CSV table of C-alpha atoms in Angstrom, one decimal:
chain,number,residue,atom,x,y,z
A,28,MET,CA,-19.5,-8.9,-29.0
A,29,PHE,CA,-19.9,-5.9,-31.3
A,30,GLU,CA,-21.7,-7.2,-34.3
A,31,ASN,CA,-23.3,-4.0,-35.6
A,32,ALA,CA,-20.4,-1.5,-35.2
A,33,PRO,CA,-20.5,1.2,-37.9
A,34,GLN,CA,-17.9,1.4,-40.6
A,35,TYR,CA,-16.4,4.6,-42.1
A,36,SER,CA,-14.4,4.8,-45.3
A,37,ASN,CA,-13.7,8.5,-45.8
A,38,ILE,CA,-10.2,9.5,-46.9
A,39,PHE,CA,-8.9,11.7,-44.1
A,40,ARG,CA,-6.7,14.7,-44.8
A,41,GLY,CA,-3.4,13.2,-43.6
A,42,ALA,CA,-3.6,10.0,-45.5
A,43,ALA,CA,-0.8,10.9,-47.9
A,44,ARG,CA,1.5,11.9,-45.1
A,45,LEU,CA,0.7,8.7,-43.2
A,46,GLY,CA,1.3,6.6,-46.4
A,47,ILE,CA,4.7,8.3,-47.0
A,48,LEU,CA,5.8,7.7,-43.4
A,49,LEU,CA,4.8,4.1,-43.6
A,50,GLY,CA,6.7,3.7,-46.8
A,51,SER,CA,9.9,5.2,-45.3
A,52,LEU,CA,9.7,2.7,-42.5
A,53,ASP,CA,9.1,-0.2,-44.9
A,54,LEU,CA,5.7,-0.8,-43.3
A,55,SER,CA,2.7,-1.8,-45.3
A,56,TRP,CA,-0.4,0.4,-45.7
A,57,TYR,CA,-2.5,-2.7,-45.3
A,58,GLN,CA,-1.4,-3.0,-41.7
A,59,ILE,CA,-3.4,0.1,-40.8
A,60,THR,CA,-6.2,0.0,-43.4
A,61,SER,CA,-8.8,-1.1,-40.9
A,62,TYR,CA,-7.8,1.6,-38.4
A,63,VAL,CA,-8.1,4.3,-41.1
A,64,SER,CA,-11.5,3.1,-42.3
A,65,THR,CA,-12.9,2.7,-38.8
A,66,PHE,CA,-11.7,6.1,-37.6
A,67,SER,CA,-11.5,8.2,-40.7
A,68,ASN,CA,-13.9,10.9,-39.4
A,69,GLU,CA,-11.9,11.3,-36.2
A,70,LEU,CA,-8.5,11.2,-38.1
A,71,ASN,CA,-9.8,14.0,-40.3
A,72,ALA,CA,-10.3,16.1,-37.3
A,73,TYR,CA,-7.3,15.1,-35.3
A,74,GLN,CA,-4.3,12.8,-36.0
A,75,GLU,CA,-1.1,12.3,-34.1
A,76,LEU,CA,1.9,10.4,-35.3
A,77,SER,CA,4.8,9.1,-33.2
A,78,LEU,CA,8.1,7.4,-33.7
A,79,ASN,CA,10.2,5.4,-31.2
A,80,ASN,CA,13.9,5.7,-30.9
A,81,THR,CA,14.7,2.7,-33.1
A,82,GLY,CA,13.0,4.4,-36.1
A,83,GLU,CA,11.2,1.2,-36.8
A,84,ASN,CA,7.9,1.5,-34.9
A,85,MET,CA,5.3,4.2,-35.4
A,86,GLY,CA,2.1,5.2,-33.6
A,87,VAL,CA,-1.1,6.7,-35.0
A,88,MET,CA,-3.6,8.3,-32.7
A,89,ASN,CA,-7.0,9.9,-33.0
A,90,ARG,CA,-9.5,11.3,-30.5
A,91,GLY,CA,-13.3,11.4,-30.1
A,92,ASN,CA,-16.2,11.6,-27.8
A,93,GLY,CA,-19.4,9.7,-27.2
A,94,LYS,CA,-20.6,6.2,-26.7
A,95,ASP,CA,-20.5,5.4,-30.5
A,96,PHE,CA,-16.8,6.3,-30.6
A,97,ALA,CA,-16.0,4.2,-27.5
A,98,PHE,CA,-17.8,1.2,-28.9
A,99,ARG,CA,-15.9,1.5,-32.2
A,100,VAL,CA,-12.6,1.5,-30.1
A,101,ALA,CA,-13.7,-1.6,-28.2
A,102,HIS,CA,-14.8,-3.4,-31.4
A,103,TYR,CA,-11.5,-2.6,-33.1
A,104,MET,CA,-9.5,-3.9,-30.1
A,105,GLU,CA,-11.7,-7.0,-30.0
A,106,THR,CA,-11.0,-7.8,-33.7
A,107,HIS,CA,-7.3,-7.5,-33.0
A,108,GLY,CA,-7.0,-9.9,-30.2
A,109,ILE,CA,-7.8,-8.0,-27.0
A,110,ASP,CA,-9.7,-10.4,-24.7
A,111,GLU,CA,-13.2,-9.7,-23.3
A,112,GLU,CA,-12.1,-9.0,-19.7
A,113,ARG,CA,-9.9,-6.1,-20.9
A,114,LEU,CA,-12.6,-4.9,-23.3
A,115,ARG,CA,-15.2,-4.8,-20.5
A,116,ARG,CA,-12.8,-2.9,-18.3
A,117,PHE,CA,-12.3,-0.3,-21.0
A,118,LEU,CA,-16.1,0.1,-21.5
A,119,VAL,CA,-16.8,0.4,-17.8
A,120,ARG,CA,-14.1,3.1,-17.5
A,121,ALA,CA,-15.5,4.9,-20.6
A,122,GLN,CA,-19.0,4.9,-19.2
A,123,PHE,CA,-17.8,6.2,-15.8
A,124,LEU,CA,-15.8,9.0,-17.5
A,125,GLU,CA,-18.9,9.8,-19.7
A,126,TYR,CA,-17.1,8.9,-23.0
A,127,ARG,CA,-15.4,12.2,-23.0
A,128,ASN,CA,-12.1,13.3,-24.5
A,129,LEU,CA,-11.0,9.8,-25.4
A,130,PHE,CA,-7.8,9.3,-27.4
A,131,PHE,CA,-7.0,6.0,-29.1
A,132,LYS,CA,-3.6,5.0,-30.5
A,133,VAL,CA,-2.2,2.0,-32.3
A,134,GLU,CA,1.5,1.0,-32.5
A,135,ILE,CA,2.7,-0.5,-35.8
A,136,GLY,CA,6.0,-2.4,-36.4
A,137,SER,CA,7.3,-4.9,-38.9
A,138,GLU,CA,5.3,-7.6,-37.1
A,139,GLY,CA,2.0,-5.7,-37.5
A,140,LEU,CA,-0.1,-4.0,-34.8
A,141,THR,CA,1.6,-4.5,-31.5
A,142,GLU,CA,-0.2,-2.3,-29.0
A,143,PHE,CA,-3.5,-0.4,-28.5
A,144,SER,CA,-3.6,2.5,-26.1
A,145,TYR,CA,-6.4,4.6,-24.8
A,146,TYR,CA,-6.2,7.8,-22.9
A,147,PHE,CA,-8.9,9.8,-21.0
A,148,ARG,CA,-7.7,13.3,-20.9
A,149,GLN,CA,-9.7,14.9,-18.2
A,150,ARG,CA,-8.7,16.1,-14.8
A,151,SER,CA,-9.7,13.1,-12.6
A,152,SER,CA,-9.4,13.1,-8.9
A,153,LEU,CA,-6.7,11.1,-7.1
A,154,GLU,CA,-9.5,8.9,-5.8
A,155,VAL,CA,-10.5,8.0,-9.4
A,156,ALA,CA,-6.8,7.3,-10.2
A,157,ARG,CA,-6.5,4.9,-7.3
A,158,ALA,CA,-9.6,3.1,-8.4
A,159,TRP,CA,-8.3,2.9,-12.0
A,160,LEU,CA,-5.2,1.1,-10.6
A,161,ALA,CA,-6.8,-1.0,-7.9
A,162,ASP,CA,-9.2,-2.5,-10.5
A,163,THR,CA,-6.1,-4.1,-12.0
A,164,GLY,CA,-4.7,-5.5,-8.7
A,165,VAL,CA,-2.4,-2.7,-7.6
A,166,ASP,CA,-2.1,-3.0,-3.8
A,167,PHE,CA,-2.4,-0.3,-1.1
A,168,LYS,CA,1.4,0.2,-0.7
A,169,GLU,CA,1.9,1.0,-4.4
A,170,LEU,CA,-1.3,3.0,-4.7
A,171,SER,CA,0.3,5.3,-2.1
A,172,LEU,CA,2.8,6.3,-4.8
A,173,ILE,CA,0.0,8.3,-6.5
A,174,GLU,CA,-0.5,10.5,-3.4
A,175,ASP,CA,3.2,10.8,-2.7
A,176,CYS,CA,3.9,12.0,-6.2
A,177,ALA,CA,0.9,14.3,-6.2
A,178,GLN,CA,2.1,16.0,-3.0
A,179,VAL,CA,5.6,16.6,-4.4
A,180,LEU,CA,4.2,17.8,-7.7
A,181,GLN,CA,1.6,20.0,-5.9
A,182,LYS,CA,-1.3,18.4,-7.7
A,183,HIS,CA,-4.8,17.5,-6.4
A,184,SER,CA,-5.8,15.7,-9.6
A,185,VAL,CA,-4.3,13.7,-12.5
A,186,HIS,CA,-4.3,15.1,-16.0
A,187,PHE,CA,-5.2,11.9,-17.7
A,188,LEU,CA,-5.5,8.2,-17.2
A,189,ALA,CA,-4.4,5.6,-19.8
A,190,ALA,CA,-3.9,2.0,-20.6
A,191,ALA,CA,-1.9,0.1,-23.2
A,192,GLU,CA,-3.3,-3.3,-24.3
A,193,CYS,CA,-1.3,-5.9,-26.2
A,194,PRO,CA,-2.6,-8.9,-28.1
A,195,ASN,CA,-0.1,-11.1,-26.1
A,196,GLY,CA,-2.0,-10.3,-22.9
A,197,GLN,CA,0.3,-7.6,-21.5
A,198,SER,CA,-1.6,-4.7,-20.0
A,199,LEU,CA,-0.1,-1.4,-18.8
A,200,GLN,CA,-1.8,1.2,-16.7
A,201,LYS,CA,-0.6,4.8,-16.7
A,202,VAL,CA,-1.2,7.9,-14.6
A,203,TYR,CA,-0.2,11.3,-15.8
A,204,PHE,CA,0.3,14.6,-13.9
A,205,SER,CA,0.7,17.9,-15.6
A,206,GLN,CA,3.1,20.6,-14.4
A,207,PRO,CA,2.8,24.4,-14.7
A,208,GLU,CA,5.5,26.5,-16.4
A,209,ASP,CA,6.5,28.2,-13.2
A,210,GLY,CA,10.3,27.6,-13.3
A,211,TYR,CA,10.2,24.9,-10.7
A,212,ALA,CA,8.7,22.0,-12.5
A,213,TRP,CA,12.0,20.2,-13.1
A,214,LYS,CA,12.9,20.5,-9.5
A,215,ARG,CA,9.6,18.9,-8.5
A,216,VAL,CA,9.9,16.0,-11.0
A,217,ARG,CA,13.4,15.3,-9.8
A,218,ILE,CA,12.1,14.9,-6.3
A,219,ALA,CA,9.2,12.8,-7.4
A,220,GLY,CA,11.6,10.7,-9.4
A,221,LYS,CA,13.4,9.7,-6.2
A,222,LEU,CA,10.1,8.2,-4.9
A,223,LEU,CA,10.0,6.0,-8.0
A,224,GLY,CA,13.5,4.6,-7.8
A,225,LEU,CA,15.4,7.2,-9.9
A,226,THR,CA,18.8,8.4,-8.7
A,227,ASP,CA,21.0,11.3,-9.7
A,228,ASP,CA,22.7,9.0,-12.3
A,229,SER,CA,19.3,8.4,-13.9
A,230,TRP,CA,19.1,12.1,-14.9
A,231,GLN,CA,22.7,12.6,-16.1
A,232,THR,CA,21.9,12.2,-19.8
A,233,LEU,CA,19.5,15.1,-19.5
A,234,VAL,CA,21.8,17.5,-17.6
A,235,PRO,CA,23.4,19.1,-20.7
A,236,TYR,CA,20.0,19.8,-22.2
A,237,GLN,CA,18.4,21.2,-19.1
A,238,ASP,CA,18.1,24.7,-20.5
A,239,ALA,CA,16.6,23.4,-23.8
A,240,LEU,CA,14.0,21.4,-22.0
A,241,SER,CA,13.2,23.8,-19.1
A,242,ASP,CA,10.3,26.2,-19.1
A,243,ARG,CA,8.3,24.0,-21.5
A,244,PRO,CA,5.0,22.2,-21.0
A,245,LEU,CA,5.7,19.1,-18.9
A,246,PHE,CA,3.9,15.9,-18.0
A,247,PHE,CA,5.1,13.3,-15.5
A,248,SER,CA,3.8,9.8,-15.4
A,249,LEU,CA,3.9,6.4,-13.6
A,250,THR,CA,3.4,3.0,-15.2
A,251,PHE,CA,2.0,-0.2,-13.7
A,252,ARG,CA,2.0,-3.8,-15.1
A,253,ASP,CA,0.3,-6.9,-13.7
A,254,GLY,CA,-0.7,-5.0,-10.6
A,255,HIS,CA,2.9,-3.7,-9.9
A,256,PHE,CA,4.6,-0.4,-10.3
A,257,ILE,CA,7.4,-0.4,-12.9
A,258,PRO,CA,10.4,1.6,-11.4
A,259,GLY,CA,11.1,4.8,-13.3
A,260,ALA,CA,9.2,7.7,-14.7
A,261,LYS,CA,8.2,9.2,-18.0
A,262,LEU,CA,8.4,12.8,-19.0
A,263,ASP,CA,6.6,14.3,-21.9
A,264,VAL,CA,8.1,17.7,-22.8
A,265,GLY,CA,6.4,20.1,-25.3
A,266,GLY,CA,8.0,22.0,-28.1
A,267,VAL,CA,11.5,20.4,-28.5
A,268,ASP,CA,13.7,21.1,-31.4
A,269,PHE,CA,15.4,18.4,-33.6
A,270,ASN,CA,18.9,19.2,-32.6
A,271,THR,CA,18.2,18.5,-28.9
A,272,VAL,CA,16.4,15.2,-29.8
A,273,GLU,CA,19.2,14.2,-32.1
A,274,ASN,CA,21.9,14.8,-29.5
A,275,LEU,CA,19.9,12.8,-26.9
A,276,MET,CA,19.5,10.0,-29.4
A,277,LYS,CA,23.3,10.0,-30.2
A,278,GLN,CA,24.1,10.0,-26.5
A,279,THR,CA,21.9,7.0,-25.9
A,280,GLY,CA,23.2,4.9,-28.8
A,281,CYS,CA,20.5,5.3,-31.4
A,282,SER,CA,21.4,4.5,-34.9
A,283,PRO,CA,22.0,7.1,-37.7
A,284,LYS,CA,19.0,5.5,-39.5
A,285,ALA,CA,16.8,6.1,-36.5
A,286,ARG,CA,17.9,9.7,-36.2
A,287,GLU,CA,17.2,10.3,-39.9
A,288,GLN,CA,13.7,8.8,-39.6
A,289,THR,CA,13.1,11.1,-36.7
A,290,ARG,CA,14.2,14.1,-38.7
A,291,PHE,CA,12.0,12.9,-41.6
A,292,LEU,CA,8.9,12.8,-39.4
A,293,LEU,CA,9.5,16.5,-38.4
A,294,GLU,CA,10.1,17.5,-42.0
A,295,LEU,CA,7.0,15.6,-43.1
A,296,SER,CA,4.9,17.4,-40.6
A,297,GLU,CA,6.2,20.8,-41.8
A,298,LYS,CA,7.0,21.8,-38.2
A,299,GLU,CA,10.1,23.5,-36.7
A,300,LYS,CA,9.8,21.5,-33.4
A,301,PHE,CA,8.2,18.3,-32.2
A,302,ASP,CA,4.9,18.9,-30.5
A,303,TYR,CA,6.3,16.8,-27.7
A,304,VAL,CA,9.1,14.4,-26.8
A,305,GLU,CA,8.8,11.4,-24.5
A,306,LEU,CA,11.7,10.8,-22.2
A,307,GLN,CA,11.5,7.5,-20.4
A,308,LEU,CA,13.8,7.3,-17.4
A,309,TYR,CA,14.8,4.0,-15.7
A,310,PRO,CA,16.9,3.4,-12.5
A,311,ASN,CA,19.6,1.3,-14.2
A,312,ALA,CA,19.2,1.7,-17.9
A,313,LEU,CA,19.7,4.2,-20.7
A,314,LEU,CA,17.1,6.9,-21.3
A,315,THR,CA,14.8,6.3,-24.3
A,316,THR,CA,13.1,8.8,-26.5
A,317,LYS,CA,10.0,9.0,-28.6
A,318,VAL,CA,8.8,11.9,-30.7
A,319,TYR,CA,5.2,13.1,-31.5
A,320,VAL,CA,3.6,15.5,-34.0
A,321,TYR,CA,0.0,16.2,-34.4
A,322,GLU,CA,-2.5,18.0,-36.6
A,323,SER,CA,-5.9,19.2,-35.6
A,324,LYS,CA,-8.7,21.0,-37.5
A,325,LYS,CA,-9.4,23.1,-34.4
A,326,ARG,CA,-5.8,23.8,-33.7
A,327,ASP,CA,-4.6,27.3,-33.1
A,328,HIS,CA,-1.5,27.3,-35.3
A,329,ASN,CA,0.1,30.0,-33.1
A,330,SER,CA,-0.1,27.9,-29.9
A,331,ASN,CA,1.0,24.5,-28.7
A,332,LYS,CA,-1.6,22.0,-27.5
A,333,LEU,CA,0.4,21.0,-24.4
A,334,THR,CA,1.1,24.6,-23.5
A,335,ALA,CA,-2.6,25.4,-23.5
A,336,GLU,CA,-3.5,22.3,-21.5
A,337,VAL,CA,-0.8,22.7,-18.9
A,338,LYS,CA,-1.6,26.4,-18.3
A,339,LYS,CA,-5.2,25.5,-17.5
A,340,SER,CA,-4.1,23.1,-14.8
């Protein structure tokens, strides 16, 4: 489908750090060689590393703009088992959104590459968000959740739209809302969470850490699979310290090894705090965490990426 996709072989700035992290997780560099060679220019400008709460699976993300970049993303997914229907959907979306501000992430575990995610970070209308979901079979009743959440969150647009594609055929669609740092964001997301099946019990794990997590950049997102909403919500909180993350991991049963790997990622990035932490809330299951650090050539080292973006919303 993409026979003449360009190849890149530059060694990007964070290659050593990525190699060290892969080694600490007992993952092979060869599992990600093709990703690095295909997107080395983009990784040299921006790279984001993530680690799940098992300490066994990591993610690597880059970002780019333009048709060439989008076609390289499509070609990469094609060569790793993503079917033509999902590739065409991605390219149609990319064209509609003018190939702008596209982030592309791969997830790596002991079994190899397990998931390919793309994010369009631009403030799209609620109508565009509905169309994004309707194209994958989401019905009118569940589409109304977007408007219901937007009303509670006091938003007239979504911050970005995303999809996660797996070689086994699974496809997830995600819609993210940003929240301003006005002191009321957590109250709003608690109310929105009730619309998505969360109860007071769903939030209990976070109650002791409310002060540490409040007044920080915050994103709230919904996820759909096979045309249906998955009950629960995800929060992405900016600028969280390791002690808070470690205590959350302890409380939710994460192993000492996973906590040590999480600490190691922060030390490797030479940061005092994670750039953001993912908190996945479910109606009847334990909260899960995921941590992220990033490096950008254009980054203002005295500011946080999420802070800047949320304040613009």
